[in-house]
XYZ file of C-alpha atoms in Angstrom:
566
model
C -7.199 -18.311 -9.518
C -4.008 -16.170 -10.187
C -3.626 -13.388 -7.332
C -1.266 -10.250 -7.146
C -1.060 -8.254 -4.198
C -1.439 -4.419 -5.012
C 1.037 -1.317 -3.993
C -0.645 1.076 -1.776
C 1.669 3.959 -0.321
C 0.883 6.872 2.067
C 3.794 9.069 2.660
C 4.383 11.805 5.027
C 6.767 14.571 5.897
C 7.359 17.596 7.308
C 4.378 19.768 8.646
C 1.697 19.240 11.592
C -2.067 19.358 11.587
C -3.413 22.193 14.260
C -3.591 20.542 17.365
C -1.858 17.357 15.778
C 1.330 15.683 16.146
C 1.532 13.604 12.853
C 3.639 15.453 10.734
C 2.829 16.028 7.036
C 4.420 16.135 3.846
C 6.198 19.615 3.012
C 4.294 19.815 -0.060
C 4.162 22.801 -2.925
C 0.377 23.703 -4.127
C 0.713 21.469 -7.313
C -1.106 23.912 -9.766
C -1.408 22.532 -13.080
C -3.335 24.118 -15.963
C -4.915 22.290 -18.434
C -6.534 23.644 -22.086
C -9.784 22.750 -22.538
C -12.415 23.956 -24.852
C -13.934 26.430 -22.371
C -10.821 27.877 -21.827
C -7.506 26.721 -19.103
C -8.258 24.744 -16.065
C -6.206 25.168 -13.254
C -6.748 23.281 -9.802
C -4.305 23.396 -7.087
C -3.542 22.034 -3.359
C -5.013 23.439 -0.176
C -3.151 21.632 2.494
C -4.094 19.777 5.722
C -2.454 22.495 7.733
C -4.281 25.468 5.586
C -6.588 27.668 7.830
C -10.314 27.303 6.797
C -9.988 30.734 6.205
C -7.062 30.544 3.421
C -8.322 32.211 -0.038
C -6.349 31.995 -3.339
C -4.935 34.106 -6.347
C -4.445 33.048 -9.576
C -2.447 34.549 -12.557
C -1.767 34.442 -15.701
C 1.499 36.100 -17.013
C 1.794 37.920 -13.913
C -1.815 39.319 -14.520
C -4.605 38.495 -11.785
C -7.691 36.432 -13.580
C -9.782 36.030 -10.789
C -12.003 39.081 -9.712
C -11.940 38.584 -5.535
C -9.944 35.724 -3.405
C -11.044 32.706 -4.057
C -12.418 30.778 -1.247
C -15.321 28.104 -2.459
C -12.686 25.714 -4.099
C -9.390 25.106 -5.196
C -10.339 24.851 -9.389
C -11.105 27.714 -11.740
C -11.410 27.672 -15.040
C -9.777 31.006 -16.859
C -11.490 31.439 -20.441
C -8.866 33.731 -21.649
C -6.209 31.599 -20.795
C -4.033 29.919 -23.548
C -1.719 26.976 -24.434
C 1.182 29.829 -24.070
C -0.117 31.143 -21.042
C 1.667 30.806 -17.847
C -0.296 30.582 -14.484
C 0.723 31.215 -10.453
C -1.684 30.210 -7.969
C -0.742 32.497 -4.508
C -2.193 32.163 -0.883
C -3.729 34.731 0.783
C -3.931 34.601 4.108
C -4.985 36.588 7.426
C -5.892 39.455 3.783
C -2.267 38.885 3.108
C -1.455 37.326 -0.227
C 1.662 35.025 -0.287
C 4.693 34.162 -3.182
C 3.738 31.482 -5.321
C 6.277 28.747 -4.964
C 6.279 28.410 -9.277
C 4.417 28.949 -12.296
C 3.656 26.243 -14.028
C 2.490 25.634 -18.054
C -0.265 24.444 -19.502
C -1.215 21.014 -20.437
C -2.549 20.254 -24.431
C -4.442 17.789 -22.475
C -5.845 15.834 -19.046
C -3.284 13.297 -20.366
C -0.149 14.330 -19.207
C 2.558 11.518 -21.132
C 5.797 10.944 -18.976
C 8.805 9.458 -20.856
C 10.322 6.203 -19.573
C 13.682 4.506 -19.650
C 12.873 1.186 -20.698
C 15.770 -1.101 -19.103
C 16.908 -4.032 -21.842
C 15.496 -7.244 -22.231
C 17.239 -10.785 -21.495
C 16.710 -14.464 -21.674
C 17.761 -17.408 -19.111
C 16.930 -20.783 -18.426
C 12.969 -19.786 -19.028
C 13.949 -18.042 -22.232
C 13.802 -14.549 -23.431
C 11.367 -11.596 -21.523
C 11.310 -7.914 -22.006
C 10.131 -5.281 -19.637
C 6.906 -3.354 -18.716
C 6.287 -0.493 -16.093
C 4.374 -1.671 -12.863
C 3.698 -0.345 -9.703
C 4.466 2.865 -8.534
C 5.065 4.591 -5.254
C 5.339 8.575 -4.473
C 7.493 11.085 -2.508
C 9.410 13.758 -2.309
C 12.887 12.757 -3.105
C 14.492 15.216 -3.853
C 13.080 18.198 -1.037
C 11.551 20.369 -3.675
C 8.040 20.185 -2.959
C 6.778 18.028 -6.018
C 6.529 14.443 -6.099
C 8.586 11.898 -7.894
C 7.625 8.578 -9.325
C 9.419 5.311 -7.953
C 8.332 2.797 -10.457
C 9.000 -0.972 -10.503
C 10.017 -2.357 -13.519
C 8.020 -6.069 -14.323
C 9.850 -8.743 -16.606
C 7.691 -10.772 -18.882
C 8.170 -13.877 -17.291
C 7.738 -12.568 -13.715
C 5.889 -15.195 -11.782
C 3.181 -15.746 -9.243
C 4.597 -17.892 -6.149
C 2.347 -20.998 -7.202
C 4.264 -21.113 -10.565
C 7.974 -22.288 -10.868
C 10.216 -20.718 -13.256
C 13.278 -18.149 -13.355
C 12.140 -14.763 -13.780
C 14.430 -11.408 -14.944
C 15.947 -9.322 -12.910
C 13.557 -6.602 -10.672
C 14.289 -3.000 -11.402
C 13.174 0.074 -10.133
C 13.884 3.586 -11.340
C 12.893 6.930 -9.812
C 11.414 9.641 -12.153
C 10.443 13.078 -12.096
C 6.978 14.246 -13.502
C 8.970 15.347 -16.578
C 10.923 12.390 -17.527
C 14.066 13.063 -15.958
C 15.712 9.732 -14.025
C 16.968 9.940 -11.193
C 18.328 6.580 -10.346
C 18.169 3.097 -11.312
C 17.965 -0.169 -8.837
C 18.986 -3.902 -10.229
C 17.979 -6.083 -7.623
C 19.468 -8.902 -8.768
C 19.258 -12.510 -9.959
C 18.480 -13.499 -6.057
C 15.217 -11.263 -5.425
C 12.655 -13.161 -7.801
C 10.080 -11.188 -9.897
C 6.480 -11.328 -9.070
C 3.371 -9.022 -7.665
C 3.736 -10.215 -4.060
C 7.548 -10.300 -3.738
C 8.939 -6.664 -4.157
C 6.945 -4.287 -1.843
C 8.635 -1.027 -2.296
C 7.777 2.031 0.817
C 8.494 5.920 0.488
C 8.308 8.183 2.962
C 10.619 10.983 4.630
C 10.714 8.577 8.129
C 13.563 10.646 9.646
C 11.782 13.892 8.768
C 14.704 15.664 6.881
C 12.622 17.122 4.383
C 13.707 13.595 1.492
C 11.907 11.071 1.358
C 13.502 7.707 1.510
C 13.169 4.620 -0.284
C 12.966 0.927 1.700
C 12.506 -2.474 0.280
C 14.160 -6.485 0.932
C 17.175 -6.617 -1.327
C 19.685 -9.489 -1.367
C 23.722 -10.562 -2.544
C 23.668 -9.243 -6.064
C 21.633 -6.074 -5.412
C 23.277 -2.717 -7.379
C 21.973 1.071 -5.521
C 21.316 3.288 -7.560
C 25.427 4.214 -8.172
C 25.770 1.087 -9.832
C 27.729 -0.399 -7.122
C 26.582 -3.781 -5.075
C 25.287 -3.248 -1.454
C 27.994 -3.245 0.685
C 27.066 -1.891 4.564
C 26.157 -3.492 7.652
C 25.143 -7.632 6.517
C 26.201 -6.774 2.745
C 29.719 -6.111 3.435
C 31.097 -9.527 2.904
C 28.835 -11.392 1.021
C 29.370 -12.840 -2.171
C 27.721 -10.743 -4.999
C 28.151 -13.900 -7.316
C 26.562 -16.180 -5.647
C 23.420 -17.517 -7.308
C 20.935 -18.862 -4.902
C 17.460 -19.744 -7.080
C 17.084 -23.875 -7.261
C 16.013 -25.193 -10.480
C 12.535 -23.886 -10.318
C 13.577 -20.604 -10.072
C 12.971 -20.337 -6.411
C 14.903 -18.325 -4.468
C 14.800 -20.494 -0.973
C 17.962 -20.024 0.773
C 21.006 -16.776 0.787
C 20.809 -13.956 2.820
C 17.214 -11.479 2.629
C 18.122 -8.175 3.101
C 16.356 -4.581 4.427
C 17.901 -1.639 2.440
C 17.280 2.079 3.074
C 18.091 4.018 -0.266
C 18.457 7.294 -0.262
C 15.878 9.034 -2.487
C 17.191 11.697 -4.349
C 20.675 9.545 -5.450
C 19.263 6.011 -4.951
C 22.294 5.027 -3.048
C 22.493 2.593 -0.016
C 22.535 4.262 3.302
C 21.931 1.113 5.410
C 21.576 -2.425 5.340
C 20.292 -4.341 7.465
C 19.095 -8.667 7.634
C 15.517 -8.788 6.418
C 13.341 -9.960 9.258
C 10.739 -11.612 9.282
C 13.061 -14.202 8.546
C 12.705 -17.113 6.327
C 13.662 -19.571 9.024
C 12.218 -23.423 7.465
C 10.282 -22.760 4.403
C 7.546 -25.435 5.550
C 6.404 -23.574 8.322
C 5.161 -20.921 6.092
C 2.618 -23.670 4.624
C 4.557 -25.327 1.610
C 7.507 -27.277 1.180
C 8.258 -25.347 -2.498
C 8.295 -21.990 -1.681
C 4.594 -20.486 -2.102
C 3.950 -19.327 0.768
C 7.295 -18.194 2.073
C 7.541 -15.386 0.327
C 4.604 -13.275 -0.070
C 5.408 -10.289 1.302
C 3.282 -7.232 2.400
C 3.887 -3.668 3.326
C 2.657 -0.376 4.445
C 3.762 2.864 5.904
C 2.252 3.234 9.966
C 3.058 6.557 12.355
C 3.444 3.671 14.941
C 4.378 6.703 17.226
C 1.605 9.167 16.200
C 4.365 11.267 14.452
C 6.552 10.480 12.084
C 5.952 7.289 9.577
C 7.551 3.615 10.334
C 8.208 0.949 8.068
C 6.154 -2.042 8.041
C 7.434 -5.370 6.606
C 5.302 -8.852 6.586
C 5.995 -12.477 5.778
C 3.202 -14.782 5.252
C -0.538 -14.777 5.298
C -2.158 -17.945 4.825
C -0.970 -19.565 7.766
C 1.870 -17.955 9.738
C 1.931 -14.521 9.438
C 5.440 -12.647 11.158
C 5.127 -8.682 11.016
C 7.954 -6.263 11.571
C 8.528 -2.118 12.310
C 11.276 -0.513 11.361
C 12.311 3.188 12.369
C 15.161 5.376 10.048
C 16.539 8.132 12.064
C 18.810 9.567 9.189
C 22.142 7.112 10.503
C 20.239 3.801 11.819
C 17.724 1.213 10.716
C 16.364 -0.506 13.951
C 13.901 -2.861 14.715
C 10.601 -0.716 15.974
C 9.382 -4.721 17.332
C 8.421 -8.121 15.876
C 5.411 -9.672 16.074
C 5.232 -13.703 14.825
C 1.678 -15.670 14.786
C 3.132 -19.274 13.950
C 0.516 -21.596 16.263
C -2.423 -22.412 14.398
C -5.974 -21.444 15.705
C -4.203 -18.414 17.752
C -3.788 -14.718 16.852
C -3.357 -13.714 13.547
C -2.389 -17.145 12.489
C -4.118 -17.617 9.046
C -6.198 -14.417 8.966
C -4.080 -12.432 6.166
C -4.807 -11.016 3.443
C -3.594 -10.411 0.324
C -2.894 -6.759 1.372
C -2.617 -4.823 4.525
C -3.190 -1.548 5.878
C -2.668 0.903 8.368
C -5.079 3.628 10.497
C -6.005 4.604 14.222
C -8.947 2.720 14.548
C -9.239 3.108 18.505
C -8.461 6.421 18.226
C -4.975 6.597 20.461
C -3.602 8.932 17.920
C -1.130 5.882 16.718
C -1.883 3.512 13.627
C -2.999 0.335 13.924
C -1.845 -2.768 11.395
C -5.512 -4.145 9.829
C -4.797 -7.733 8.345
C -8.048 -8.097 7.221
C -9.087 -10.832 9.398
C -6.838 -9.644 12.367
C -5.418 -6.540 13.608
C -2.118 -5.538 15.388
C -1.497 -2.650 17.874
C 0.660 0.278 17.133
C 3.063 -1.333 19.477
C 2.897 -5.053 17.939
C 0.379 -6.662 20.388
C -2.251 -8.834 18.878
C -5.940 -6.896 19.307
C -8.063 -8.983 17.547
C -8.888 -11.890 15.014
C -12.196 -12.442 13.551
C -11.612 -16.115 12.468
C -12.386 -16.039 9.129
C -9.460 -16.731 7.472
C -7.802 -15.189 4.439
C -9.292 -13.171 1.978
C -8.191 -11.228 -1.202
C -9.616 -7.396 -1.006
C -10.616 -4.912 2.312
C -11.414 -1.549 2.747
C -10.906 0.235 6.214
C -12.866 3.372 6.482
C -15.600 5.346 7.822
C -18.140 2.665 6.167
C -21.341 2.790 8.604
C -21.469 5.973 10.192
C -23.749 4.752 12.724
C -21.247 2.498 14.331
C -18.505 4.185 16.065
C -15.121 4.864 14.465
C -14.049 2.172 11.026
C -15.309 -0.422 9.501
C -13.419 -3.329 7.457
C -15.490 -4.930 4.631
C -13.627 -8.282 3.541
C -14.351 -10.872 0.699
C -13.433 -14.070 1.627
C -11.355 -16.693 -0.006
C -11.478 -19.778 3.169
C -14.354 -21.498 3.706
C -17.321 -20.614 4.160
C -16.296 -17.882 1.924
C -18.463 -14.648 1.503
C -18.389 -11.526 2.383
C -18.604 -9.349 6.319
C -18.187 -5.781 7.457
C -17.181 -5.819 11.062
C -15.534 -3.268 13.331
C -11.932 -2.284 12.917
C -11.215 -1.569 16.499
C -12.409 -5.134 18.075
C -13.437 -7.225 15.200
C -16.960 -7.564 15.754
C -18.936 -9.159 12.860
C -21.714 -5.782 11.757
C -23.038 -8.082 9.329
C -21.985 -11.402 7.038
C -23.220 -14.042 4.471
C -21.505 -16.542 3.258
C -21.219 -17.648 -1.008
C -20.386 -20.545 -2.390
C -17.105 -20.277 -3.671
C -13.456 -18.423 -4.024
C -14.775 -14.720 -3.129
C -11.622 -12.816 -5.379
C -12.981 -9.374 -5.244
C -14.697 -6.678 -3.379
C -15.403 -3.061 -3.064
C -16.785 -0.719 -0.689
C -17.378 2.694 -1.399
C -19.876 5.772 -1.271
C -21.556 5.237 -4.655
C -25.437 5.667 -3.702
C -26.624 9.670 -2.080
C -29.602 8.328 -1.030
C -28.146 5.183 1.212
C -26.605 6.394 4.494
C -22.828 5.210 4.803
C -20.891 3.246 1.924
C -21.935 0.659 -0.122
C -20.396 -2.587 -0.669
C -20.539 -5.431 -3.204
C -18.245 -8.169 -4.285
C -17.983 -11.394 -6.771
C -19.793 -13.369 -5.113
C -22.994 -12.518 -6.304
C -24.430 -9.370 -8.413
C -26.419 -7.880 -5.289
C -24.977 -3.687 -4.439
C -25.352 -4.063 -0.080
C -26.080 -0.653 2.553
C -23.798 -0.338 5.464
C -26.081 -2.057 6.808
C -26.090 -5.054 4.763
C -29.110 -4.169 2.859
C -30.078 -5.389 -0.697
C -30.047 -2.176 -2.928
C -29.713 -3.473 -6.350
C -29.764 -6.684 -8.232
C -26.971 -5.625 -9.917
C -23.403 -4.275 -9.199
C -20.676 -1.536 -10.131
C -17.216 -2.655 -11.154
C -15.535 -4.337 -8.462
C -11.721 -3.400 -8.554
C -11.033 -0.004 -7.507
C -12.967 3.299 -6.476
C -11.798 7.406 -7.326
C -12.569 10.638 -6.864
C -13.157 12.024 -10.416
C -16.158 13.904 -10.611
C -16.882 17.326 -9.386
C -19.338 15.667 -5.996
C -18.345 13.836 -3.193
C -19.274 10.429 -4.363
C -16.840 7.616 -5.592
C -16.704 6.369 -9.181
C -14.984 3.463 -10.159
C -11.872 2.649 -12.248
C -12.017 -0.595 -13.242
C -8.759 -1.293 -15.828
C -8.478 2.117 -17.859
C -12.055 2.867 -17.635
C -13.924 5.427 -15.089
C -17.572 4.767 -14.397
C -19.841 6.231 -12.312
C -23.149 4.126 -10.370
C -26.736 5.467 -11.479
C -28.836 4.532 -8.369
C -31.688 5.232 -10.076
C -31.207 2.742 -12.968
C -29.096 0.613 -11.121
C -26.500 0.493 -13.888
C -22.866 1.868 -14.263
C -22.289 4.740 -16.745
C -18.916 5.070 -18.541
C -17.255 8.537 -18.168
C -13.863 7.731 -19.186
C -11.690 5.417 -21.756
C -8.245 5.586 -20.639
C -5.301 5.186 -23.181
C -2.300 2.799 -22.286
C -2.514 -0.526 -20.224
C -3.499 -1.383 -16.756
C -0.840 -3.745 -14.404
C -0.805 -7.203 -12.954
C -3.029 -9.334 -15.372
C -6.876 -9.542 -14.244
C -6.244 -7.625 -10.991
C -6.382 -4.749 -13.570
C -4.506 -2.443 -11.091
C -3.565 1.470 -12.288
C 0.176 1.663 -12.107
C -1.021 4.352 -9.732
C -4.203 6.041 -8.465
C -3.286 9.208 -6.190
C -3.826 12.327 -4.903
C -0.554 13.464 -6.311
C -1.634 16.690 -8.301
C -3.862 19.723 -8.308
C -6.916 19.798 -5.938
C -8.393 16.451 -3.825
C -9.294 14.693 -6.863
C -7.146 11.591 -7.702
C -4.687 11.309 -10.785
C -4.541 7.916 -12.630
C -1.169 6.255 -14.498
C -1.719 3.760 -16.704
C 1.331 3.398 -19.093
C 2.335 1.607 -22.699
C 6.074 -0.265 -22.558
C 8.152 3.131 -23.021
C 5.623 5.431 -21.238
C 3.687 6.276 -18.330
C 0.274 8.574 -19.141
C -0.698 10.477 -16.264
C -4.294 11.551 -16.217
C -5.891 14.324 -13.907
C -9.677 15.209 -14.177
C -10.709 18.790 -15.903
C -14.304 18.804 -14.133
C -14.956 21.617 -12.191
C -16.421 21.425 -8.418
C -17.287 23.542 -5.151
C -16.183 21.481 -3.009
C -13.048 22.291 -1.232
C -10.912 19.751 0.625
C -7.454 19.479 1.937
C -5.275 17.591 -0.203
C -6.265 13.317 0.349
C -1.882 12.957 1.020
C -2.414 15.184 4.503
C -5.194 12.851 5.189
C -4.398 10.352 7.731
């Protein structure tokens, strides 16, 4: 089976939670008004630092629509309101209402259709390919509040590791919500194109107020001036130099660690990509599989501002390093290698990674699915299972104190667990019979305590608790908050479904126009709390376009904005 590992970004910035040290994004309240038949809907941001007292204004051509402060939600629709209207929302605060940082237009529609700069086609030894959007990450790039779009461009004849073949160059551009480019990044004919080689992270890691922009780059890489790297490693290397072997592999040259600058794109520092290749073998193949699949994640590894988290390897030796930006240097935060087998996290990767306090020191800790890492690079725990393709780290049984990991399983014997984040203990497990490829925990059923969880290993819907629910299952790629209650529903491709409990069936809410990313993995280019109130936005995208979708449901449900959500 074909796997691609899938982008998943939390940035932070400028502002503390009460009684917190982790500093937030510096956010503005990303109002946007949409027309709809019953009139405009607006929805807007309350923040993670808001007051639970904090009410809201909203108006339309300078003229107040709502009657008193509003202080049940952060959505309204205004029945008067029109395509030419245009809206403020203002806080109020302590009985004192605050300047709106903008007014803002109104949508024709939830789709919201963001212009692209398609870079040219090419052809080399493995022929011709053209280019599609692909993954996208989010920050504040430019200080002004909103967030921009850093999008990976994906040649036609990218490749998965397992498959030999020269690919096109990797670009990635940064947008605004409007269209307007900011920068452009080649990264050359010596960084190969492929889900699990180009892990792009955003986040504002020195706390200026811009985020910045980190990924592995190599000789041949252009910033975003159009000029080759050229500090620290990059100064004297040769820019010409071709290092991909006749499969297309790139196995040998120098690997690189660029900070980019996110508002101009251009190099600030470079520094020799570690984990290091070292001998490709000890990765698991002599070809050059399993040498480069690459992971990464954004971790407040101090408990206050966000570090950089780079991984080599998963299905045997796994190598894991932090990196810290201050504004001048990039320096190693520590280095943690598992290369014996049967020891650590030798072998107990996954096909993604993430990052959360699960023992509740106030610092993140690295989950590997079958493994974890401390916030200061000490093993904590492996579970023994081996690799697997999909987890979720949450809240997922309620009864069992702090997070929960559900994994699917791709080693033998396969199957599917939930155990405890903070020491690995197995909750519950059973074992399938083959290649477990997907799985999905989420809070789908109001009358089953906790999350539920399911997977493709059989059709059964599971309790916290490991309980059969249902003989049958909802989709199994990706859960979102759409609706106007505090259940998931599931995006699955470009279409948003919801789980009946009652009838044990999934009903369709949504149809999605444009195209999903990364072949069956059927991943949204992005799927983020990057607009309006704590409901998630969607981008799926066509070859010249992104389409940016937000829901128009209204709810009473107030929550602080999922970004200032650690």
């Amino acid at each position: 089976m074909q796997k691609f590992s899938c982008l998943v970004v939390v940035l932070f910035s400028l502002f503390s939670l009460a009684n917190a040290a982790r500093q937030m994004e510096r956010l503005d309240r990303g109002l946007i008004a949409v027309k709809t038949n019953d009139g405009v809907f607006l929805s807007w941001r309350m923040f993670g630092t808001d007051a639970e007292s904090i009410a809201f204004n909203l108006y339309r051509d300078g003229k107040k629509v709502n009657a008193q402060p509003i202080t049940n939600s952060t959505n309204f629709v205004d029945a008067a309101g029109a395509l030419t209207s245009r809206y403020e929302v203002r806080a109020v605060e302590g009985g004192v209402e605050k300047e709106a940082d903008k007014s803002v237009n109104v949508w024709e529609s939830q789709k919201w259709t963001i212009p692209l700069d398609r870079p040219a086609g090419g052809s080399n030894a493995s022929g011709s390919y053209t280019y599609s959007p692909n993954d996208i990450a989010v920050g504040d790039l430019d200080g002004d509040g909103e967030y921009e779009l850093v999008l990976k461009w994906d040649p036609s004849n990218s490749k998965d590791n397992s498959q030999k073949g020269y690919t096109g160059n990797v670009i990635v551009d940064a947008y605004k919500l409007d269209g307007t480019k900011l920068w452009r990044i080649d990264l050359g004919k010596n960084i190969r194109a492929g889900a699990h080689y180009t892990q792009i992270l955003v986040g504002d890691y020195d706390l200026d107020g811009f985020a910045e922009v980190a990924m592995k780059t190599a000789p041949g890489t252009k910033d975003g001036s159009g000029k080759y790297l050229s500090k620290g490693p990059a100064a004297n290397d040769d820019d010409g130099a071709d290092y991909r072997n006749s499969s297309g592999y790139v196995l040998s040259g120098n690997e690189y660690l660029t900070v980019f600058n996110g508002k101009t794109g251009v190099e600030m520092a470079t520094v020799l990509y570690n984990p290091a290749r070292g001998t490709v073998k000890s990765w698991g193949d002599s070809y050059g599989n399993r040498v480069d699949r690459f992971l990464a994640t954004n971790a407040y590894l101090d408990g206050v501002k966000p570090s950089m988290v780079f991984q080599r390897g998963y299905y045997t030796r796994m190598a894991i390093t932090a990196y810290d930006w201050d504004g001048t240097t990039l320096s190693q935060r520590w280095y943690y290698n598992a290369a014996t087998s049967g020891q650590e996290c030798y072998g107990q990767g996954n096909h993604n990674i993430s990052a959360g306090d699960v023992d509740g020191d106030g610092f993140d800790e690295i989950i590997e699915g079958s493994c974890a890492v401390d916030h200061d690079g000490k093993f904590m725990y492996r579970t023994g299972l081996g690799h697997g393709d999909a987890i979720h780290l949450g809240d997922l049984d309620p009864d069992n104190e702090g997070l929960e990991v559900w994994q699917v399983h791709e080693d033998k014997p396969y199957g599917y667990e939930l155990h405890d984040a903070r020491t690995g203990k197995l909750l519950w497990r059973e074992t399938s019979s083959g290649d477990n490829g997907r799985g999905v925990a989420a809070d789908v059923d109001s009358t089953s305590r906790g999350h539920e969880m399911w997977s493709a290993a059989n059709w059964n819907t599971y309790s916290a608790k490991g309980k059969i629910l249902a003989s049958s299952r909802p989709a199994y790629n990706f859960r979102v908050y759409w609706d106007g209650d505090l259940l998931d529903e599931l995006l699955d491709g470009v279409t948003i479904s919801k789980w009946n409990s009652s009838t044990s069936k999934s009903e369709t809410l949504m149809k999605l126009d444009g195209s999903s990313c990364n072949s069956t993995k059927a991943t949204p280019n992005l799927s983020a709390d990057i607009l309006g109130d704590w409901r998630e936005e969607i981008i799926t995208h066509d070859d010249s376009h992104l389409f940016l979708y937000t829901t128009t449901i209204l709810t009473d449900h107030r929550v602080y904005t999922l970004m200032h959500d650690p």
